[in-house]
Amino acid sequence: MHAGGAGGRRRPGWKSTATPSSTATPSMAWKLHTLERTRLPRRRRVDSVGCPTFDFHAGAWRVTWKNGDTEPDRLPAACLARAPPAEKPRDGALHRWVEVYWAGDAKWFLGRVVGKREGELKIAYTDGETHSHVMQDEPFAGAGAPPEIDDCAPEPWRFAEAPPRPKKRRKTARATKPCGPPEDQRLCKLVYQFLYHRATTRRLMYPSETVVSADGKALPAATLPEAGKGGFDHGPLIQSLGKMGNVGRGLDSGTVTMGDFVRAKLEHAGLQQGSDAWVGQAVLMCVHEMDNWLPNVNKAWTATTPEGGFRAPSTLGGLGGANFPSSREEIWSFVAFAETLWDLGKPKFAGSFQNQGKRLLTYLPLRLYEIDDVVAALRAARTWADACDALLILSGVGDYVGGQALCTFFFGVCKGDVSRFAPNLDATTMKSFCLCGPGPEGVVQKMWGGVQLGKSEAVKRLAWLAENAEARFQALGLRFPFQQDADGKRKRLTAVDLEHALCYFSRYLSAHDSLKAAGARIVYDKLAGPIARDECPRPSIKWFAKLKEKTAAERCDKWLADAEAGFQEAFTS
């Protein structure tokens, strides 16, 4: 864009053909984190002192002085006596899509109003540029070019529709190998042994929970496999110590706790269960959890919110005392708070998986304008793939975050009841479809010959592992304890369950293969007793994934001496 003379203000006179505008595409509108953060200086002065403006949020007049300070007092008497001005349509343009007329190009340019300061509106244009303008009070209502204006006059503008959002496409397969049995039978055996161990561990933790066998016969008493017996190698030594999730995605305690948290928040807000607002805010909170903010970040922001706002009860463990932003006001408040964390250089994210970083400060407000489309798409969903596509509408949400947030919403918030948000959704379609994270994708790639598969081919193989689970357990001589369905029959494993389990298995496999039998025995001998006596916490499977045979003893000693230091070593953001 072209600037005026030296010292003069910039105005929409001409857009240079060297700028991105000549090749602008609607999809660029969504990459707001790439926009230039320049504010073009322009102030009108009153009596060479400052510019009086009325702050609609504070309900008071303010004046901007020559040094840039903005104060509510020290106003001229004429201003103090002046009645508050009527709010103009221009004042309601914040966060909306508008077109601004650039006279030099004789053309309207589309952008979103992303900021407001000192009478200027900051426009993030779809071609990647950002400019601030003083806008006319009223939007232009005509179809063509507006009347000519003086150089110092406010700029013509009009409200506009949002550009069409580019549809996210899943990566196409890069291999055409048929989805038959895995080529690496060692890995295949380890996967099903891992699943059996995890399910048996749950039986021991929840002895009153009803489980059934594939053949309908009574299951033997729950006994964990032993290393070196029954076809198992040293794997049980690691699994008996590591902290990891369940086989079934809906069984994880974190999912259950998050569901309780979200429902409590929505009840506090007075939202009717199953309403569009209820679904929308629930989804935003589930995505916020997957954005991977540190728990103390959410709690620190919560402390800045008004008294009487939601605070989770202490019965929700680590979520106690916290709130997650879900309403328009809360999300803008959280963004403003989070910006200060970057200014202060404080840690912001957990290191459990990759996050979007500072881009989230752009994505969070955008989601406010996308959530209605998400809710509508969920209402219309008929398959699990349809429901997954709905979550991918949100800015900054990819396969892993979207898939896990949807599972938390479905299993945790809605307790597996699709009638609360998608009456026509066939939940059984998750047996053959899921959104696949990088860990499970890497595992199936190894199992099927190391060929790079792509997302869709990886999902087919996860579905194969689920579909053939019963036959594989039988071949290994394992009586797998299936969860009981509503009809009393076994609840078959799904692609969603396998994707979830293989997230943990991918880290378990790293520990299994790097420690080998000798290293696994060292770790077991050092930690089993202290863990059983509650002398130290149980390490996460991610901590195990970083162990090596040669350094296992040293790392275990460090964990025993200072578990917090060991935890930070494994979870450095």
XYZ file of C-alpha atoms in Angstrom:
573
model
C 0.000 0.000 0.000
C 1.155 3.513 -0.753
C 1.922 6.155 1.851
C 1.373 9.870 1.577
C 4.072 12.513 1.857
C 6.652 12.638 4.598
C 5.048 13.191 7.960
C 1.550 12.873 6.484
C -0.976 10.223 7.293
C -1.432 7.179 5.103
C -4.775 6.616 3.465
C -6.251 4.085 1.048
C -5.151 5.882 -2.058
C -3.329 3.216 -4.021
C -2.377 -0.421 -3.556
C 0.949 -1.194 -5.229
C 0.964 -4.100 -7.681
C 4.081 -5.261 -5.847
C 2.003 -6.052 -2.792
C 0.289 -9.391 -2.287
C -3.027 -7.845 -3.354
C -2.497 -8.763 -6.993
C -2.502 -12.427 -6.093
C -4.812 -12.314 -3.113
C -6.837 -15.415 -2.386
C -9.552 -15.868 0.217
C -7.527 -18.512 1.998
C -4.947 -15.919 3.001
C -7.538 -14.295 5.198
C -7.132 -17.051 7.706
C -3.369 -16.618 8.126
C -3.679 -13.566 10.324
C -0.586 -14.496 12.327
C 1.484 -13.505 9.275
C 0.099 -9.980 9.144
C 2.271 -6.937 9.672
C 1.554 -5.310 13.015
C 1.880 -1.669 11.994
C -0.392 1.082 13.199
C -0.449 4.128 10.967
C -0.211 7.289 13.078
C -3.085 9.707 12.774
C -4.591 11.923 15.478
C -6.849 14.924 15.351
C -5.949 17.582 17.892
C -8.242 19.848 19.905
C -6.711 23.197 20.886
C -3.263 21.606 20.370
C -3.861 19.516 23.508
C -5.390 16.175 22.657
C -8.248 14.266 21.056
C -11.341 13.690 23.253
C -13.144 10.415 22.591
C -15.904 8.583 24.417
C -14.995 5.109 25.734
C -18.166 3.032 25.364
C -16.745 0.230 27.527
C -15.811 2.515 30.433
C -18.762 4.877 29.911
C -16.551 7.982 30.140
C -14.769 10.572 28.043
C -11.033 10.143 27.549
C -8.393 12.360 25.967
C -5.241 11.351 24.134
C -2.381 13.765 24.775
C 0.599 14.596 22.615
C 2.838 12.123 24.439
C 0.414 9.318 23.604
C -1.047 8.943 27.121
C -4.778 8.380 27.370
C -6.473 9.649 30.516
C -10.092 9.831 31.720
C -9.643 13.102 33.599
C -8.063 16.547 32.983
C -10.606 17.094 30.225
C -11.701 20.502 29.013
C -14.906 21.672 30.700
C -16.725 21.574 27.369
C -15.990 17.863 27.086
C -17.109 17.102 30.619
C -20.413 18.778 29.967
C -20.889 17.068 26.645
C -23.372 14.169 26.461
C -21.989 10.778 25.392
C -22.226 10.396 21.627
C -24.543 7.872 20.047
C -22.652 4.751 19.033
C -22.124 4.695 15.273
C -22.258 1.658 12.982
C -18.507 2.096 12.633
C -18.128 1.391 16.371
C -19.832 -1.976 15.917
C -17.499 -3.077 13.126
C -14.852 -4.530 15.445
C -14.085 -8.182 14.544
C -16.394 -8.048 11.514
C -15.581 -8.309 7.822
C -15.581 -5.032 5.899
C -14.497 -3.596 2.561
C -12.486 -0.363 2.388
C -12.382 1.692 -0.801
C -8.911 2.481 -2.185
C -9.366 5.395 -4.565
C -6.028 4.972 -6.342
C -7.027 1.485 -7.432
C -10.716 2.376 -7.784
C -11.419 -0.848 -5.945
C -12.867 -2.206 -2.691
C -10.499 -4.382 -0.631
C -11.745 -7.017 1.824
C -10.447 -7.350 5.367
C -11.423 -7.966 8.960
C -11.461 -5.292 11.654
C -9.016 -6.690 14.211
C -8.415 -3.673 16.432
C -9.662 -0.263 17.485
C -7.585 2.514 18.977
C -7.791 6.272 19.198
C -10.601 6.498 16.668
C -8.873 4.284 14.111
C -9.922 0.809 13.021
C -7.190 -1.694 12.282
C -7.948 -3.752 9.165
C -6.277 -7.086 8.442
C -6.669 -7.382 4.672
C -6.976 -10.721 2.938
C -3.855 -10.004 0.893
C -1.685 -10.115 4.006
C -1.365 -6.398 4.772
C -2.549 -4.602 7.901
C -3.458 -0.883 7.984
C -5.264 1.432 10.369
C -7.814 3.942 9.072
C -10.170 6.577 10.369
C -13.485 5.360 8.951
C -16.670 7.201 8.116
C -19.382 6.956 10.759
C -21.817 5.221 8.417
C -21.084 2.377 5.978
C -21.437 3.147 2.285
C -24.695 1.695 0.996
C -24.156 1.865 -2.751
C -22.994 -0.842 -5.152
C -20.248 0.993 -7.031
C -17.580 3.512 -6.090
C -18.344 6.009 -3.307
C -18.270 9.774 -3.928
C -14.837 11.380 -3.969
C -13.593 12.670 -0.635
C -10.874 15.036 0.539
C -7.515 13.600 1.533
C -8.153 14.373 5.199
C -11.658 12.914 5.306
C -12.504 9.576 6.920
C -12.449 6.586 4.605
C -15.477 5.006 2.872
C -16.246 1.454 3.977
C -19.040 -1.075 4.019
C -19.874 -4.329 5.771
C -19.016 -7.480 3.816
C -19.474 -11.222 3.913
C -16.613 -13.410 5.116
C -14.624 -15.044 2.308
C -15.297 -18.728 1.703
C -13.179 -20.789 4.037
C -10.856 -23.206 2.238
C -11.817 -26.763 3.071
C -9.126 -28.681 4.874
C -8.128 -31.747 2.956
C -6.750 -34.839 4.530
C -3.462 -35.974 3.152
C -3.840 -38.483 0.363
C -2.200 -41.855 0.632
C 1.335 -42.130 -0.640
C 1.237 -45.911 -0.803
C -1.134 -48.325 -2.496
C -0.207 -51.487 -0.605
C -3.286 -53.569 0.207
C -4.380 -53.518 3.833
C -3.694 -57.134 4.702
C -2.052 -58.468 7.885
C 0.956 -56.520 9.223
C 4.316 -57.501 7.791
C 6.115 -57.073 11.118
C 4.620 -59.854 13.215
C 6.832 -59.013 16.209
C 5.250 -55.568 16.423
C 1.800 -57.002 15.839
C 2.251 -59.365 18.786
C 3.560 -56.561 21.001
C 0.520 -54.402 20.200
C -2.026 -57.009 21.249
C -0.018 -57.986 24.329
C 0.125 -54.293 25.246
C -3.671 -53.981 24.865
C -4.246 -57.077 26.992
C -1.961 -55.816 29.767
C -3.682 -52.422 29.829
C -7.180 -53.932 29.946
C -6.164 -56.362 32.693
C -4.643 -53.518 34.706
C -8.019 -51.771 34.559
C -9.773 -54.935 35.795
C -7.554 -54.880 38.860
C -8.163 -51.167 39.430
C -11.947 -51.413 39.020
C -12.934 -54.928 40.164
C -16.659 -54.053 40.273
C -16.714 -53.045 36.601
C -18.445 -55.616 34.396
C -16.340 -57.024 31.559
C -17.101 -59.903 29.194
C -15.147 -62.272 26.975
C -15.487 -62.618 23.221
C -17.031 -66.086 23.522
C -19.457 -65.107 26.279
C -17.871 -67.464 28.815
C -16.707 -66.399 32.245
C -13.308 -64.738 32.388
C -10.593 -66.087 34.660
C -9.463 -64.006 37.618
C -7.505 -60.914 36.600
C -3.775 -61.543 36.756
C -1.128 -59.371 35.124
C 1.238 -61.125 32.704
C 4.750 -61.799 33.954
C 7.928 -61.042 32.080
C 9.334 -64.144 30.373
C 6.141 -66.191 30.749
C 3.171 -66.960 28.517
C 4.879 -65.604 25.408
C 5.645 -62.202 26.984
C 9.158 -60.749 26.914
C 10.377 -57.933 29.199
C 7.447 -55.663 28.260
C 5.398 -56.303 31.463
C 8.269 -54.879 33.539
C 7.759 -51.512 31.845
C 3.975 -51.613 31.669
C 3.603 -52.434 35.356
C 5.422 -49.191 36.259
C 4.435 -46.662 33.604
C 1.475 -44.320 33.816
C -0.591 -44.423 30.620
C -4.129 -44.441 29.271
C -6.743 -47.155 28.854
C -7.506 -49.200 25.771
C -10.952 -47.636 25.324
C -10.903 -43.905 24.515
C -13.955 -43.225 26.648
C -12.484 -44.870 29.746
C -9.661 -42.463 30.521
C -10.056 -40.664 33.827
C -8.871 -37.432 32.212
C -11.725 -37.603 29.717
C -14.255 -38.255 32.479
C -12.895 -35.405 34.636
C -12.868 -32.981 31.710
C -16.462 -33.920 30.943
C -17.476 -33.181 34.549
C -15.596 -29.863 34.359
C -17.299 -28.731 31.152
C -20.787 -29.693 32.300
C -20.266 -27.851 35.590
C -19.122 -24.740 33.720
C -22.109 -24.821 31.354
C -24.525 -25.333 34.244
C -22.959 -22.343 36.017
C -23.483 -20.308 32.850
C -27.158 -21.291 32.796
C -26.992 -22.848 29.325
C -29.606 -25.411 28.400
C -28.151 -28.863 27.798
C -27.990 -29.653 24.095
C -28.648 -26.073 22.951
C -26.436 -24.548 20.265
C -24.704 -22.354 22.854
C -24.171 -25.382 25.124
C -22.624 -27.442 22.314
C -20.540 -24.547 21.002
C -19.021 -23.581 24.336
C -18.412 -27.217 25.252
C -16.504 -27.808 22.007
C -14.428 -24.644 22.500
C -13.406 -25.795 25.984
C -12.466 -29.270 24.735
C -10.316 -27.687 22.016
C -8.816 -25.285 24.560
C -7.683 -28.270 26.620
C -5.969 -29.718 23.543
C -4.287 -26.375 22.831
C -1.980 -27.578 25.633
C -1.857 -24.522 27.911
C -0.157 -25.184 31.225
C -2.657 -25.688 34.076
C -1.217 -22.732 35.998
C -1.811 -20.478 32.967
C -5.529 -21.244 33.043
C -5.627 -20.747 36.814
C -3.686 -17.484 36.658
C -6.103 -16.153 34.028
C -9.057 -17.350 36.117
C -7.763 -15.301 39.034
C -8.090 -12.157 36.888
C -11.750 -12.783 36.068
C -14.597 -11.224 38.103
C -15.676 -12.728 41.391
C -18.728 -14.889 40.961
C -17.372 -16.323 37.715
C -16.912 -20.051 37.322
C -14.294 -21.791 39.454
C -14.096 -25.574 39.158
C -14.654 -27.432 42.442
C -11.647 -28.994 44.162
C -13.161 -32.444 43.553
C -11.960 -32.156 39.946
C -8.340 -32.588 40.950
C -5.890 -30.554 38.900
C -8.733 -28.610 37.309
C -9.947 -27.408 40.710
C -10.157 -23.629 40.901
C -9.735 -23.206 37.134
C -11.944 -21.890 34.368
C -11.544 -22.331 30.601
C -12.546 -19.472 28.277
C -15.615 -20.319 26.221
C -17.734 -17.168 25.848
C -16.857 -14.186 23.678
C -15.921 -12.040 26.677
C -13.819 -14.775 28.261
C -11.884 -15.559 25.096
C -10.958 -11.932 24.461
C -9.976 -11.621 28.130
C -7.809 -14.750 27.867
C -6.093 -13.481 24.708
C -5.209 -10.189 26.419
C -3.895 -12.083 29.443
C -1.895 -14.563 27.366
C -0.192 -11.771 25.428
C 1.452 -10.640 28.662
C 3.012 -14.085 29.100
C 5.048 -13.584 25.951
C 5.999 -10.100 27.086
C 7.266 -11.522 30.379
C 8.891 -14.589 28.819
C 6.981 -16.989 31.080
C 6.298 -20.654 30.171
C 2.924 -21.183 28.584
C 2.564 -24.729 27.273
C 3.024 -28.268 28.517
C 5.549 -30.372 26.636
C 3.312 -33.399 26.197
C 2.781 -32.697 22.487
C 3.355 -29.984 19.912
C 1.291 -26.812 20.190
C 0.452 -23.824 18.003
C 2.370 -21.346 20.163
C 1.665 -17.645 19.788
C -0.494 -18.286 16.719
C -3.237 -19.250 19.180
C -3.676 -15.569 20.047
C -4.966 -15.143 16.502
C -6.836 -18.442 16.298
C -8.831 -18.026 19.511
C -10.822 -14.954 18.345
C -11.341 -16.488 14.913
C -12.953 -19.530 16.498
C -15.686 -17.284 17.888
C -16.820 -16.638 14.324
C -16.435 -20.263 13.252
C -18.139 -22.069 16.111
C -21.664 -21.588 14.725
C -20.603 -23.412 11.560
C -19.062 -26.160 13.695
C -22.284 -26.654 15.654
C -24.363 -26.714 12.452
C -22.010 -29.292 10.906
C -22.189 -31.453 14.034
C -25.990 -31.307 13.984
C -25.968 -32.567 10.401
C -23.271 -35.224 10.926
C -24.216 -38.801 10.075
C -20.838 -40.502 10.408
C -17.854 -40.111 12.693
C -15.932 -38.722 9.706
C -18.599 -35.991 9.315
C -18.255 -35.075 12.988
C -14.459 -34.945 12.681
C -14.727 -32.644 9.660
C -16.879 -30.307 11.740
C -14.103 -29.824 14.318
C -11.556 -29.128 11.570
C -13.464 -25.951 10.671
C -11.854 -24.247 13.673
C -8.690 -22.261 13.044
C -5.517 -23.900 14.281
C -7.199 -27.288 14.709
C -5.575 -30.190 12.892
C -6.217 -33.915 12.913
C -4.731 -34.664 16.325
C -6.260 -31.745 18.259
C -9.600 -32.047 16.443
C -9.863 -35.801 16.873
C -8.991 -35.767 20.569
C -11.217 -32.763 21.339
C -14.156 -34.474 19.633
C -13.566 -37.646 21.656
C -13.464 -35.653 24.891
C -16.681 -33.886 23.918
C -18.446 -37.127 22.908
C -17.204 -39.487 25.619
C -16.612 -37.005 28.439
C -19.109 -34.166 28.098
C -21.951 -36.058 26.381
C -21.180 -39.439 28.014
C -21.451 -41.161 24.639
C -24.979 -39.842 23.995
C -25.110 -38.502 20.428
C -28.649 -37.168 20.934
C -27.173 -34.237 22.840
C -25.555 -32.785 19.733
C -26.069 -34.927 16.592
C -29.318 -36.920 16.508
C -28.504 -38.583 13.180
C -24.906 -39.531 13.982
C -24.124 -43.256 13.791
C -21.454 -43.623 16.466
C -20.649 -47.168 15.318
C -18.894 -45.667 12.281
C -15.908 -44.931 14.526
C -15.046 -48.619 14.206
C -13.571 -47.830 10.789
C -12.652 -44.137 11.007
C -10.689 -41.800 13.263
C -8.398 -38.802 13.023
C -4.890 -40.160 13.353
C -2.074 -38.580 15.351
C 1.628 -38.905 14.481
C 2.377 -41.595 17.093
C -0.173 -44.173 15.864
C 0.648 -43.317 12.260
C 4.313 -44.094 12.905
C 3.468 -47.415 14.555
C 1.332 -48.728 11.701
C 3.955 -47.533 9.240
C 6.493 -49.771 10.986
C 4.049 -52.673 11.190
C 3.303 -52.553 7.471
C 6.847 -52.591 6.145
C 8.091 -49.082 6.910
C 6.446 -47.551 3.845
C 5.226 -43.977 4.303
C 1.475 -44.447 4.190
C -0.298 -41.131 4.698
C -3.274 -40.452 6.944
C -6.005 -42.319 5.098
C -3.951 -45.507 4.707
C -2.912 -45.343 8.359
C -6.577 -45.132 9.394
C -7.394 -48.212 7.285
C -4.745 -50.152 9.167
C -5.982 -48.976 12.550
C -9.407 -50.235 11.513
C -7.804 -53.560 10.521
C -6.197 -53.905 13.950
C -9.555 -53.254 15.619
C -11.532 -55.575 13.336
C -9.099 -58.464 13.780
C -8.465 -57.981 17.493
C -10.518 -60.935 18.689
C -8.816 -63.393 16.330
C -5.382 -62.080 17.312
C -6.077 -62.324 21.036
C -7.282 -65.884 20.538
C -4.156 -66.807 18.558
C -2.019 -65.496 21.436
C -4.050 -67.412 24.009
C -5.320 -64.223 25.670
C -8.861 -63.878 27.058
C -9.304 -60.144 26.488
C -11.754 -58.424 28.908
C -14.115 -56.399 26.697
C -16.243 -53.617 28.125
C -19.960 -54.410 28.218
C -22.280 -52.631 25.803
C -25.792 -51.435 26.624
C -27.253 -54.707 25.289
C -25.026 -56.773 27.595
C -22.749 -57.930 24.781
C -19.084 -57.114 24.390
C -18.167 -53.665 23.143
C -15.902 -54.280 20.176
C -12.737 -52.255 19.756
C -12.846 -49.447 17.208
C -10.352 -47.514 15.118
C -10.789 -44.664 17.642
C -9.797 -47.016 20.485
C -6.745 -48.299 18.609
C -5.601 -44.796 17.684
C -5.840 -43.810 21.336
C -4.017 -46.897 22.619
C -1.255 -46.619 20.025
C -0.515 -43.060 21.187
C 0.768 -44.662 24.388
C 2.116 -47.750 22.649
C 4.376 -45.614 20.420
C 6.171 -44.354 23.545
C 6.100 -47.756 25.179
C 7.751 -49.193 22.063
C 10.582 -46.655 22.323
C 11.220 -47.701 25.927
C 10.816 -51.411 25.119
C 13.339 -51.425 22.285
C 15.879 -49.021 23.792
C 15.971 -50.513 27.307
C 15.927 -54.137 26.181
C 15.567 -56.832 28.826
C 18.577 -55.767 30.924
C 17.570 -52.108 31.082
C 13.941 -52.942 31.829
C 15.056 -55.134 34.755
C 17.229 -52.304 36.156
C 14.299 -49.878 36.043
C 11.919 -52.390 37.593
C 14.285 -53.292 40.429
C 14.846 -49.627 41.291
C 11.283 -48.280 41.013
C 8.817 -51.109 41.670
C 9.261 -51.097 45.456
C 9.189 -47.303 45.978
C 6.110 -46.967 43.731
C 4.281 -49.753 45.585
C 5.091 -48.060 48.922
C 4.041 -44.607 47.612
C 7.548 -43.306 48.197
C 7.664 -41.808 44.696
C 5.115 -41.052 41.973
C 4.550 -43.374 39.045
C 6.443 -42.032 35.982
C 4.600 -41.286 32.773
C 5.233 -43.532 29.799
C 6.790 -40.478 28.131
C 9.477 -40.503 30.813
C 10.152 -44.164 30.034
C 10.389 -43.394 26.322
C 13.503 -41.306 26.962
C 15.363 -44.033 28.876
C 18.398 -45.854 27.514
C 19.923 -49.076 28.809
C 23.255 -47.440 29.731
C 21.737 -44.488 31.603
C 18.640 -46.184 33.082
C 20.091 -46.544 36.581
C 21.209 -42.914 36.751
C 17.833 -41.635 35.534
C 15.978 -43.791 38.051
C 18.157 -42.484 40.890
C 17.378 -38.949 39.812
C 13.660 -39.727 39.772
C 13.819 -41.193 43.266
C 15.820 -38.252 44.583
C 13.689 -35.546 42.983
C 10.603 -36.644 41.068
C 9.801 -33.053 40.099
C 13.189 -32.677 38.402
C 12.651 -35.941 36.587
C 9.207 -34.825 35.510
C 10.533 -31.526 34.167
C 13.262 -33.396 32.295
C 10.635 -35.459 30.490
C 8.155 -32.623 29.933
C 10.251 -29.654 28.897
C 8.211 -27.389 26.611
